[in-house]
Short mmCIF file of N, CA and C in Angstrom, two decimals:
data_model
loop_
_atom_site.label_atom_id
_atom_site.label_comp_id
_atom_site.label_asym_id
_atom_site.label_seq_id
_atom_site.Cartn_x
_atom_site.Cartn_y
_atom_site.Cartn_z
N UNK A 209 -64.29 19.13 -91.70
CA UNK A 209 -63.98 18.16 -90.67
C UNK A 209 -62.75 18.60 -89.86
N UNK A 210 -61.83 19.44 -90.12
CA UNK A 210 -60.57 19.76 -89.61
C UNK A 210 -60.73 20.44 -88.64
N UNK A 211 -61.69 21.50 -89.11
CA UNK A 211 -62.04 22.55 -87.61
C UNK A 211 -63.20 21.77 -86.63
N UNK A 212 -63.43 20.80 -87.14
CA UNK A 212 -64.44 20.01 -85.68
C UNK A 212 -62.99 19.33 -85.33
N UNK A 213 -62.57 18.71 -85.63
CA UNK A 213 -61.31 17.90 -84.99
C UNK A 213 -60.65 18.70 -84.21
N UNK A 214 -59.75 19.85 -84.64
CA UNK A 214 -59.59 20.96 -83.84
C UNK A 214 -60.23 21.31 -82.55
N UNK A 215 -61.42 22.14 -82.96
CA UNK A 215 -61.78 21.76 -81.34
C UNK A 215 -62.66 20.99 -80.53
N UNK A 216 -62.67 19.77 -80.86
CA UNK A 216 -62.76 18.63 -80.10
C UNK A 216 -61.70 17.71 -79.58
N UNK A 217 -60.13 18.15 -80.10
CA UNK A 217 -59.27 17.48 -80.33
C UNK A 217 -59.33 17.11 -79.09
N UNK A 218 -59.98 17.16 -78.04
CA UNK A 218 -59.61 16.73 -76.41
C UNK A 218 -60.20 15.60 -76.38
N UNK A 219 -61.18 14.86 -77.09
CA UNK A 219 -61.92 14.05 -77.23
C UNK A 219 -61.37 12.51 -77.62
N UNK A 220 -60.73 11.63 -77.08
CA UNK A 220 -60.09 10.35 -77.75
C UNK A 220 -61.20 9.89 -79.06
N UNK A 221 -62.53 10.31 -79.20
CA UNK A 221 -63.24 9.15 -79.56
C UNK A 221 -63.04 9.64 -81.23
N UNK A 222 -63.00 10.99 -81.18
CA UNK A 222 -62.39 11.75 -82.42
C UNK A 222 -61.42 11.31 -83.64
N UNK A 223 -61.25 10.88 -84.52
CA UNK A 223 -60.73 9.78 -85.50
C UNK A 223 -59.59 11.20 -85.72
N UNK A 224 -58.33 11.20 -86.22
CA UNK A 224 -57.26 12.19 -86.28
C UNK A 224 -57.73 12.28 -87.95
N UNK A 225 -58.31 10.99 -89.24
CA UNK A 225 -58.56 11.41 -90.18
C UNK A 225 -60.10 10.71 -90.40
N UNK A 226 -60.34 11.07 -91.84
CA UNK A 226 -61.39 10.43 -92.19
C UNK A 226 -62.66 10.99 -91.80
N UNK A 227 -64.19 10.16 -91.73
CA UNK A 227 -65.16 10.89 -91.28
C UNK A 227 -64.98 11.03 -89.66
N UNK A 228 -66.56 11.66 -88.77
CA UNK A 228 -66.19 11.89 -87.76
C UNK A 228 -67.59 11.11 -87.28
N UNK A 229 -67.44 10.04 -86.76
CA UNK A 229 -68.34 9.59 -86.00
C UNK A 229 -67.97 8.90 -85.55
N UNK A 230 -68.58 9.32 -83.77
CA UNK A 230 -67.75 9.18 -82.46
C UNK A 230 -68.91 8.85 -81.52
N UNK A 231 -68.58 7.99 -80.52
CA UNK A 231 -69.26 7.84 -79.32
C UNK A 231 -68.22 8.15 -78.08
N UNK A 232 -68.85 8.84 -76.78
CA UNK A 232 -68.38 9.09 -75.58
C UNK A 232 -69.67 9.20 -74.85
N UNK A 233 -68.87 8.76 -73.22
CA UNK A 233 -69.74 8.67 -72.25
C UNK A 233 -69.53 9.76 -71.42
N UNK A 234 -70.21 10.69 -71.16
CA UNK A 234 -70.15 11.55 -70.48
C UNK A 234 -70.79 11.65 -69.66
N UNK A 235 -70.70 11.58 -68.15
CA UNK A 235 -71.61 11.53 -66.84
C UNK A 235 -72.29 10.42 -66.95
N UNK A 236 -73.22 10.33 -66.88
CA UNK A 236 -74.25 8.71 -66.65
C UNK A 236 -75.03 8.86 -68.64
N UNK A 237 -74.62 10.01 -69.73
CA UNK A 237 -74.92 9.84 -70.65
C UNK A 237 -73.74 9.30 -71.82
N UNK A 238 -74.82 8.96 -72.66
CA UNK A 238 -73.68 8.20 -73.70
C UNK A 238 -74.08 9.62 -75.16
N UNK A 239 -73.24 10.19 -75.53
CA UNK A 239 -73.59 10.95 -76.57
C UNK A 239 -72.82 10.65 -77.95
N UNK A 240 -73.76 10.18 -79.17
CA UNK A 240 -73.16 9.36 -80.17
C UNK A 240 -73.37 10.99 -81.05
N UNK A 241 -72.09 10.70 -82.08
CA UNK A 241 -72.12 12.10 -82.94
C UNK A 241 -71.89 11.47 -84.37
N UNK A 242 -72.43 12.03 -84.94
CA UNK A 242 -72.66 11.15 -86.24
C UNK A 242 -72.31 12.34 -87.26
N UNK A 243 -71.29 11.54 -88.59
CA UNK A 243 -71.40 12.79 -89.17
C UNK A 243 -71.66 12.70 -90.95
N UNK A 244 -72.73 13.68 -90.81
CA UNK A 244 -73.58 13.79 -91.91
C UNK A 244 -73.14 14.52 -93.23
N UNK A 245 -71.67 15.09 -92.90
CA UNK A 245 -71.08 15.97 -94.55
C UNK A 245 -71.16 15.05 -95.76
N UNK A 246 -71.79 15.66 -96.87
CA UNK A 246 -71.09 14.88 -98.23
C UNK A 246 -70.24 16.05 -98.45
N UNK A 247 -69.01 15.77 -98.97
CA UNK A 247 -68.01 16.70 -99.36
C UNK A 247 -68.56 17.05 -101.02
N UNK A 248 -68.47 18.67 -100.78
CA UNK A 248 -68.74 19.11 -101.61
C UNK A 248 -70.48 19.87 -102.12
N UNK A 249 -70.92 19.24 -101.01
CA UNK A 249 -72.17 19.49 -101.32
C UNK A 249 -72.58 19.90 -100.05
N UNK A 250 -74.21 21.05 -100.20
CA UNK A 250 -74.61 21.88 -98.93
C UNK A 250 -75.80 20.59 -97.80
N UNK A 251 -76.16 19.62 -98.66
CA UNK A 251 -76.71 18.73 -98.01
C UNK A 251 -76.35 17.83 -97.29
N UNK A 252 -76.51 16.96 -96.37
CA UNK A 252 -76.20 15.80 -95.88
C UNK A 252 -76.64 14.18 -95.97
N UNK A 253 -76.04 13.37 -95.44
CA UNK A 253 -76.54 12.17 -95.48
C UNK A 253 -75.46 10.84 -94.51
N UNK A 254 -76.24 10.33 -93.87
CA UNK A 254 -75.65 9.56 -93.27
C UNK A 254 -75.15 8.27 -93.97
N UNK A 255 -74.04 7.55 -93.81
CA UNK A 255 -73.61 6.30 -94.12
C UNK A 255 -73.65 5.46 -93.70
N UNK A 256 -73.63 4.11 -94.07
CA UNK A 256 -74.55 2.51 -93.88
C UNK A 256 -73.62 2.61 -92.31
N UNK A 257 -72.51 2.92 -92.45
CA UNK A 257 -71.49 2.85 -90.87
C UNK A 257 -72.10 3.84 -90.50
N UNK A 258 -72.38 4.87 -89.91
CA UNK A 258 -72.58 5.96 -89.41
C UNK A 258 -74.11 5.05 -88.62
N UNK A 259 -75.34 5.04 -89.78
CA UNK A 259 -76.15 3.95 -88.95
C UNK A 259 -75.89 2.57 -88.52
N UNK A 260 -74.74 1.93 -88.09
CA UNK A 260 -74.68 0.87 -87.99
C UNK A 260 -74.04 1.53 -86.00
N UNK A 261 -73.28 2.20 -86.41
CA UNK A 261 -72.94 2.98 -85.47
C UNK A 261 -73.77 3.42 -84.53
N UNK A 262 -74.74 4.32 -85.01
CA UNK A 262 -75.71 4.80 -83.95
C UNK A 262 -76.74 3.76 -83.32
N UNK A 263 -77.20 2.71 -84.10
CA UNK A 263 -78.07 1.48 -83.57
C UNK A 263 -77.40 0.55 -82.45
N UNK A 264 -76.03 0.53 -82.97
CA UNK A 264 -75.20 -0.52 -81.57
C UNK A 264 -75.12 0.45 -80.57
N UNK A 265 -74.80 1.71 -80.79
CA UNK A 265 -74.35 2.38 -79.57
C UNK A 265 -75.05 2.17 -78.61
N UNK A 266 -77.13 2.89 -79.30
CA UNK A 266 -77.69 3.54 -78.81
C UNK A 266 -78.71 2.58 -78.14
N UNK A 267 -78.55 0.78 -78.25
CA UNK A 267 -78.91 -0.50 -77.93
C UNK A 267 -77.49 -0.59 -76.73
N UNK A 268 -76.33 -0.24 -76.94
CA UNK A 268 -75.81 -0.59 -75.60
C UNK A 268 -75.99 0.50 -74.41
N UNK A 269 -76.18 1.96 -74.91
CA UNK A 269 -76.96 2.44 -73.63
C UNK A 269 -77.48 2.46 -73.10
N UNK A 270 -78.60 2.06 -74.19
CA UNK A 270 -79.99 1.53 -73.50
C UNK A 270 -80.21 0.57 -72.48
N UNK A 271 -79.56 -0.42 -73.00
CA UNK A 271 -78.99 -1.67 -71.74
C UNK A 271 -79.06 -1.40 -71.07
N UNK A 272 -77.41 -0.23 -70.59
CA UNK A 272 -76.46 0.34 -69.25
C UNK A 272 -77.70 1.06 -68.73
N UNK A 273 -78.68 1.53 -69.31
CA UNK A 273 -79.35 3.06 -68.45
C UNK A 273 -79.17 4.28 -68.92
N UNK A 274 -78.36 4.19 -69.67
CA UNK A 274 -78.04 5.66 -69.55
C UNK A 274 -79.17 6.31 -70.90
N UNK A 275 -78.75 8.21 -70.57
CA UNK A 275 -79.21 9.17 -71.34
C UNK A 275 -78.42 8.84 -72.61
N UNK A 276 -79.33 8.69 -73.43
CA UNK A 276 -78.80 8.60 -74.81
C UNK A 276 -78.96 10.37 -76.01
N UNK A 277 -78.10 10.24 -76.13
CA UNK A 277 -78.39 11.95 -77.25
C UNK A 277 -77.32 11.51 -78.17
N UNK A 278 -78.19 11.64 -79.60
CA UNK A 278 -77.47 12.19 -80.91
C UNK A 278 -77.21 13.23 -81.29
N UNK A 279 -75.86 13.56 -81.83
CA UNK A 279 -75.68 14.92 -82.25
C UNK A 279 -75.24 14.80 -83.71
N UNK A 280 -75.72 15.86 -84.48
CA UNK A 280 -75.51 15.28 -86.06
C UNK A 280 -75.95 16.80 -86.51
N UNK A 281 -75.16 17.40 -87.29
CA UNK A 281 -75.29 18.92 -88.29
C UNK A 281 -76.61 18.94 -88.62
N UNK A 282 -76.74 17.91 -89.97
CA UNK A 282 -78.18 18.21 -90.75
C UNK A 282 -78.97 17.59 -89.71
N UNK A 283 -80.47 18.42 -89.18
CA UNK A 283 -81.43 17.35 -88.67
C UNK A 283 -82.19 16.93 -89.50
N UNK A 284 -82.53 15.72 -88.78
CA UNK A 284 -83.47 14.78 -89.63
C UNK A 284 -85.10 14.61 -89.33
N UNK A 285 -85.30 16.52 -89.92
CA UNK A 285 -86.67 16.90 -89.83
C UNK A 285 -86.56 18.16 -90.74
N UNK A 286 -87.81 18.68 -91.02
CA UNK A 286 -88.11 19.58 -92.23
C UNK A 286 -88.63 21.06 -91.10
N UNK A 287 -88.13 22.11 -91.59
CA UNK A 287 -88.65 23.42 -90.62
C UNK A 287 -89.25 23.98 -91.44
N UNK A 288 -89.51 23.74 -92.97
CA UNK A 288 -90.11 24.68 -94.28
C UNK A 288 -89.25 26.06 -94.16
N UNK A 289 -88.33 26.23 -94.01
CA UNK A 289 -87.39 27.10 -94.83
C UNK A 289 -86.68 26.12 -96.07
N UNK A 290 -87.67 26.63 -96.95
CA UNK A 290 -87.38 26.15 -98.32
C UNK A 290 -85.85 25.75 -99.16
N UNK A 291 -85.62 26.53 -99.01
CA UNK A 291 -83.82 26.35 -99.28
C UNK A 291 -82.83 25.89 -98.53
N UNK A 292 -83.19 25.75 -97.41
CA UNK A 292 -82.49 25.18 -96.23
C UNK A 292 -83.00 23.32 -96.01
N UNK A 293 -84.33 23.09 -96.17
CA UNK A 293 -84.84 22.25 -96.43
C UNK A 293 -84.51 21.10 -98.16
N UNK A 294 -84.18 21.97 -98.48
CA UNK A 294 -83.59 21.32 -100.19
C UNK A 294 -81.86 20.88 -99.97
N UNK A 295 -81.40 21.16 -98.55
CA UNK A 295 -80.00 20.70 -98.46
C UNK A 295 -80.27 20.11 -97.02
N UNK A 296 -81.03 19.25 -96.72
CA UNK A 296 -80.86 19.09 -95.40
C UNK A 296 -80.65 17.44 -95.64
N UNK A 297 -80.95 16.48 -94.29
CA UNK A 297 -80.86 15.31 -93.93
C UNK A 297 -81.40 14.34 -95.24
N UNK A 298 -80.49 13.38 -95.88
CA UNK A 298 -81.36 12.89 -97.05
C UNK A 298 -81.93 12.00 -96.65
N UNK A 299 -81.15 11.54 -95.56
CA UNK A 299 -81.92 10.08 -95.59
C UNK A 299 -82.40 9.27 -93.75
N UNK A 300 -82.97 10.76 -93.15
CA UNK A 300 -83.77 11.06 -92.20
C UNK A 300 -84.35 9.55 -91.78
N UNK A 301 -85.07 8.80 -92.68
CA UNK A 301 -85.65 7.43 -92.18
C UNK A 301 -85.19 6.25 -92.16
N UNK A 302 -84.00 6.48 -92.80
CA UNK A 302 -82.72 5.21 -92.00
C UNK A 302 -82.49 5.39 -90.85
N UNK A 303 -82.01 6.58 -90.31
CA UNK A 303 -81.83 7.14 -89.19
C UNK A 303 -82.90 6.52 -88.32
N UNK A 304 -84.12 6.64 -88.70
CA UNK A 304 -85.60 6.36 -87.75
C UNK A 304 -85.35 5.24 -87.25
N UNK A 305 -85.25 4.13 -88.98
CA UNK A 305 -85.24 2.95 -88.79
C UNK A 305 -84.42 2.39 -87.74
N UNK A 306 -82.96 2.89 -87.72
CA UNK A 306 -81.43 2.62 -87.16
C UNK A 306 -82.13 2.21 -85.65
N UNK A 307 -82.92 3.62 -85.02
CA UNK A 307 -82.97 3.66 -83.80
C UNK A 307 -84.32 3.33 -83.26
N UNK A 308 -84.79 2.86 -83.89
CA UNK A 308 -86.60 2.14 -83.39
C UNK A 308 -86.17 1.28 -82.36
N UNK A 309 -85.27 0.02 -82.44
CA UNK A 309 -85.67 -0.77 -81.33
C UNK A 309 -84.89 -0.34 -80.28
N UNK A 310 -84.34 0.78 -80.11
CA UNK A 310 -83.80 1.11 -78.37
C UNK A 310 -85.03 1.58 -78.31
N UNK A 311 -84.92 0.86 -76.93
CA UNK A 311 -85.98 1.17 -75.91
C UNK A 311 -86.34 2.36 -75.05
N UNK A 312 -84.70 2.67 -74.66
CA UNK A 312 -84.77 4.02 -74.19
C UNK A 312 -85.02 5.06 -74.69
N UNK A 313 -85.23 6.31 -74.39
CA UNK A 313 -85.17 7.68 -74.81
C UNK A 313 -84.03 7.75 -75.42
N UNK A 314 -84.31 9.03 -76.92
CA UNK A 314 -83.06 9.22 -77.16
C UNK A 314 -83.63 10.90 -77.74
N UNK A 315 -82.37 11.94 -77.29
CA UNK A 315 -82.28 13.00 -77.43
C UNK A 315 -81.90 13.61 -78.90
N UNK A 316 -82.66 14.00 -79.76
CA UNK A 316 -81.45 14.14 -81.19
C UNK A 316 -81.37 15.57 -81.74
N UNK A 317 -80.12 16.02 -81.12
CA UNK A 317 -79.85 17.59 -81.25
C UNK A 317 -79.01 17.59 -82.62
N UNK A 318 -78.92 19.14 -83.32
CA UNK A 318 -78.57 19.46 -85.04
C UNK A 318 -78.31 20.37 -84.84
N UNK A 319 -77.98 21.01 -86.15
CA UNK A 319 -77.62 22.35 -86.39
C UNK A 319 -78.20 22.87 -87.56
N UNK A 320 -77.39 23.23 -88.54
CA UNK A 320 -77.56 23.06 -89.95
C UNK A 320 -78.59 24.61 -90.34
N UNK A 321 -79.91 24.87 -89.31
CA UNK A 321 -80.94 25.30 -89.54
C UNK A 321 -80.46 26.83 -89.13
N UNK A 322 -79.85 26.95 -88.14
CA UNK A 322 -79.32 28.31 -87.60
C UNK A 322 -80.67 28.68 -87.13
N UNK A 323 -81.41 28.06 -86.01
CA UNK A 323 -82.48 28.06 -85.40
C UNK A 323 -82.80 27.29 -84.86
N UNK A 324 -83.83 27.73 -83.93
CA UNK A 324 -84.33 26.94 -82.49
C UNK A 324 -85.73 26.16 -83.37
N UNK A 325 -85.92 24.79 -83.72
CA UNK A 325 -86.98 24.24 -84.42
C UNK A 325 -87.03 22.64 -83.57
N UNK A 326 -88.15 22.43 -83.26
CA UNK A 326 -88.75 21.05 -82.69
C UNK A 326 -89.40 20.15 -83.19
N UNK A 327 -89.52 19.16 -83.34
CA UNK A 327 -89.71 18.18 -84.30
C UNK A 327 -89.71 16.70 -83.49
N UNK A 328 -90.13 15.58 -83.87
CA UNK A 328 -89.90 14.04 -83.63
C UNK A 328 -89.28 13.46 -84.85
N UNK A 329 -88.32 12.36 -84.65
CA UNK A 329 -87.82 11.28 -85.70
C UNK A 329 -88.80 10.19 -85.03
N UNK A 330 -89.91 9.40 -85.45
CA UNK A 330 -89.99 8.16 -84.66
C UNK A 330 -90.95 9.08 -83.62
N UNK A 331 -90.39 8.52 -82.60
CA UNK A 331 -91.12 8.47 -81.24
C UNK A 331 -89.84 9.39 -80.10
N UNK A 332 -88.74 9.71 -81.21
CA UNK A 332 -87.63 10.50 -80.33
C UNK A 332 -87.70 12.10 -80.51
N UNK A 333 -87.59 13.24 -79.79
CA UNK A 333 -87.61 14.51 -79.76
C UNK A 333 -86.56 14.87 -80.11
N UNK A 334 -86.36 15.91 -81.56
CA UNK A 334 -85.59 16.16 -82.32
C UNK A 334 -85.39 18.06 -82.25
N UNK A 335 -84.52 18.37 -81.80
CA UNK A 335 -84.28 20.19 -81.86
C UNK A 335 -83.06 20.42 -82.18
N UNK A 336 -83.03 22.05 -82.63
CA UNK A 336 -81.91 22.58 -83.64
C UNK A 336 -81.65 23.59 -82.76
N UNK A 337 -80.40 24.18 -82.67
CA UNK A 337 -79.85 24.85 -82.44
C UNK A 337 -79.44 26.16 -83.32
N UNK A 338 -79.56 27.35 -82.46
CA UNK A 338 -79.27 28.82 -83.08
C UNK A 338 -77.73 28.88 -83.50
N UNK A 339 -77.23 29.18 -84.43
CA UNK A 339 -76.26 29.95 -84.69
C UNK A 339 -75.18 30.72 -84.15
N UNK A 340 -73.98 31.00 -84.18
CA UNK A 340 -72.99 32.17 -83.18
C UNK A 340 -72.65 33.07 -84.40
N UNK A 341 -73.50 32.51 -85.65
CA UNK A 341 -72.69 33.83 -86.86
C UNK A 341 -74.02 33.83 -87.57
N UNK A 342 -74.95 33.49 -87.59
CA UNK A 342 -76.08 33.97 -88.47
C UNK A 342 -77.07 33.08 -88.44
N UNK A 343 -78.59 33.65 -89.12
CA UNK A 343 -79.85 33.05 -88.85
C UNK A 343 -80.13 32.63 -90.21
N UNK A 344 -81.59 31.97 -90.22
CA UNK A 344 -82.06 32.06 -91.60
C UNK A 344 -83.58 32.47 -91.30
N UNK A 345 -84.67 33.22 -91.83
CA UNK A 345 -85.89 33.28 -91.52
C UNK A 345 -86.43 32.16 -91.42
N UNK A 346 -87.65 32.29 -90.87
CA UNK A 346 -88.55 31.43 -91.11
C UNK A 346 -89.74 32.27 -91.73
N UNK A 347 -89.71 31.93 -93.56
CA UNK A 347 -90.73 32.92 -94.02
C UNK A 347 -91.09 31.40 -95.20
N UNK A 348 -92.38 31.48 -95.11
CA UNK A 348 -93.26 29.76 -95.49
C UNK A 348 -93.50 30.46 -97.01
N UNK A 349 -93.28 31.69 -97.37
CA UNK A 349 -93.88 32.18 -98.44
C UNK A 349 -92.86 31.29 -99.59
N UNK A 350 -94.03 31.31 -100.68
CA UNK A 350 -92.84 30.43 -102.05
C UNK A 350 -92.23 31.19 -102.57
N UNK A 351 -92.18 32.51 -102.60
CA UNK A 351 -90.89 33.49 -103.22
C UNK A 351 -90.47 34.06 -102.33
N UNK A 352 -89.99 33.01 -101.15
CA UNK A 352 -89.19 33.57 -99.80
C UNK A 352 -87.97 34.50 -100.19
N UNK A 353 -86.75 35.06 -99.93
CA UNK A 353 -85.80 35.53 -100.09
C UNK A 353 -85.12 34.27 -99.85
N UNK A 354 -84.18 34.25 -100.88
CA UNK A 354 -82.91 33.03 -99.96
C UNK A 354 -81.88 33.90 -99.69
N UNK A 355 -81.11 33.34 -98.27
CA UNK A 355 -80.21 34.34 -97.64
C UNK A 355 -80.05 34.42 -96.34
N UNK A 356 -79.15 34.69 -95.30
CA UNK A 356 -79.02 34.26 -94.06
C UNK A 356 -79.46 35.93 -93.41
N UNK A 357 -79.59 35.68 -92.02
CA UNK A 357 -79.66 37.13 -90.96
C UNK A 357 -78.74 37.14 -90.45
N UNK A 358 -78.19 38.67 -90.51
CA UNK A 358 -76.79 38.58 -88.87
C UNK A 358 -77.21 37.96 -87.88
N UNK A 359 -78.16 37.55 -87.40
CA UNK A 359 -79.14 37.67 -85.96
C UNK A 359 -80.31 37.34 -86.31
N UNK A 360 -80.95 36.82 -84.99
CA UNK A 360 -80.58 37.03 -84.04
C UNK A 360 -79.37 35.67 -83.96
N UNK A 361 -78.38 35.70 -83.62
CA UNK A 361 -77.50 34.56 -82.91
C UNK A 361 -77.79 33.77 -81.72
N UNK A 362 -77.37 32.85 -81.39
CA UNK A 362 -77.44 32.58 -80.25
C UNK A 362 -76.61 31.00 -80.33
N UNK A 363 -77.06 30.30 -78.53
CA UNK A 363 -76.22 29.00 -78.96
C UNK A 363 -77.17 28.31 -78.16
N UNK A 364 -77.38 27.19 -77.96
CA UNK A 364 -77.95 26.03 -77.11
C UNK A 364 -77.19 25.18 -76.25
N UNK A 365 -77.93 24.95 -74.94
CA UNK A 365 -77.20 24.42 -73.70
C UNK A 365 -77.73 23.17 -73.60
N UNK A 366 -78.17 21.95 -73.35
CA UNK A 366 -78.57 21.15 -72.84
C UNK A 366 -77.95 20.38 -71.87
N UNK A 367 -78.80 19.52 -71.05
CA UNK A 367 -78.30 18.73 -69.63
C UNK A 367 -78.67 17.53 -70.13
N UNK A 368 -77.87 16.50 -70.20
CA UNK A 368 -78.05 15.35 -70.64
C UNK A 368 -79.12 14.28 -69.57
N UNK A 369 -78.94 14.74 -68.45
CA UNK A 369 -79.44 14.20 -67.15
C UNK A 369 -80.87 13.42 -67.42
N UNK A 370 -81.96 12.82 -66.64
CA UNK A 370 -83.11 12.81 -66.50
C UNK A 370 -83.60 13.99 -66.09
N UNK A 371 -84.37 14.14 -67.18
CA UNK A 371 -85.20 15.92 -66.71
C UNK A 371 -84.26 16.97 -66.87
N UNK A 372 -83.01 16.52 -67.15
CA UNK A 372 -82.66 17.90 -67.78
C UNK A 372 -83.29 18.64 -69.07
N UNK A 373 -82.83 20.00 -68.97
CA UNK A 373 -83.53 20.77 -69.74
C UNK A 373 -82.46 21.21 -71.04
N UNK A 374 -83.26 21.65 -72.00
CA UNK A 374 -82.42 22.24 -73.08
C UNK A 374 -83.35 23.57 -73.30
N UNK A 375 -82.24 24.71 -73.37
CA UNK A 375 -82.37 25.78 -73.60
C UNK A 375 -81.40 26.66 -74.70
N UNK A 376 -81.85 27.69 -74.69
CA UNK A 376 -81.16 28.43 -75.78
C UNK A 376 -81.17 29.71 -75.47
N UNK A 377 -79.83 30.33 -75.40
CA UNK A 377 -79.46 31.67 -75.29
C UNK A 377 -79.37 32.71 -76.07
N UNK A 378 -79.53 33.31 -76.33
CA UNK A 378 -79.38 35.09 -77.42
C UNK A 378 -78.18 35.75 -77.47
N UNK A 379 -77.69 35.75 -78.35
CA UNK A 379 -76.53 36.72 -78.17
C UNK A 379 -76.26 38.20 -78.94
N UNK A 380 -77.08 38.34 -80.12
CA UNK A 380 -77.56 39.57 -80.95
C UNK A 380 -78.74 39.73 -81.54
N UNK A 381 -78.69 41.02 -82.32
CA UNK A 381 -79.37 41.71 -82.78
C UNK A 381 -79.33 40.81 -84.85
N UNK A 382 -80.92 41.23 -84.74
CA UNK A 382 -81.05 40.69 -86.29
C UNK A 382 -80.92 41.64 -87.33
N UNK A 383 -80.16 41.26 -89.01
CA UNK A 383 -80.50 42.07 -89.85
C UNK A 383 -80.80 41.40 -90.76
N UNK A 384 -81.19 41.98 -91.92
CA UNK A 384 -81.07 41.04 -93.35
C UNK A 384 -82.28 41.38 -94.14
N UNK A 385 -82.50 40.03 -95.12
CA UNK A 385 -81.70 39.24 -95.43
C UNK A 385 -81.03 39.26 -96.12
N UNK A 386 -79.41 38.69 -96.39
CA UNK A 386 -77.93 39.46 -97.01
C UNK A 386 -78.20 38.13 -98.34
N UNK A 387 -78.15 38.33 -99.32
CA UNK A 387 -77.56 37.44 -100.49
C UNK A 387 -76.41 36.84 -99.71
N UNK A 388 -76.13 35.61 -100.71
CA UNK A 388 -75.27 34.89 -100.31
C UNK A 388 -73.94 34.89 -101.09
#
């Protein structure tokens, strides 16, 4: 949590301790960030506040109009990378539940996966973002390797706008896969 505080520190909505879940309005969007660490452990899970949080927010944007997007580490969808999948989002359908009755669209970008993966929560469009230090395969086999790739890296852009787009850039070359 220290190095997200760090560099977000420009951010008022940013708590100086404790967990990190934050709402800001940025342009005509409202982007709620929710945060999913259990300390100590490689998995995640959201808290009864964390969804209490994202349902008011994402009901008062809806109201205002605006672009609504969640941002949250673990996503709360399965890519079948097996080991990556055994530490991910625990509790994915609170989340669902949280955000069923906004009406509006809502955007729900992650990380966690160190890959570009697409998915729905609900009726909302759910994608992950590449990595700036390493990948993980996507190999469905049951005696996959566990273990990350240098590469390929990359990072993800999105436009919060109507009809904006989300994309994803490249930045290296792949190797692996390295033990951990």
């Amino acid at each position: 949590r220290d190095a997200l505080r760090a560099a977000f520190e420009v951010l008022p909505a940013i708590r100086g301790t404790g967990t990190i879940d934050w709402v800001a309005v940025i342009g005509d969007a409202r982007i709620i960030g929710l945060d999913t660490l259990v300390e100590g452990q490689g998995g995640g899970r959201l808290r009864a506040e964390s969804l209490r949080l994202a349902r008011d927010a994402a009901a008062g944007a809806g109201a205002e109009g605006r672009a609504i997007t969640v941002a949250m580490h673990h996503p709360p969808l399965r890519t079948g990378i097996r080991f990556m999948d055994a530490i991910g989002l625990e509790n994915a359908a609170d989340l669902a539940a949280a955000l069923e009755t906004c009406e509006a669209p809502i955007r729900i970008v992650a990380g966690h996966v160190h890959g570009v993966y697409h998915g729905q929560l609900g009726r909302h469009p759910v994608s992950t973002a590449p990595s700036l230090c390493s990948a993980f395969a996507l190999d469905l086999r049951q005696d996959a390797p566990v273990g990350f790739m240098t590469g390929p890296t990359g990072y993800a852009v999105f436009h919060t706008e109507e009809g904006g787009v989300w994309a994803t850039q490249p930045l290296g070359e792949a190797g692996g896969p390295h033990g951990f």
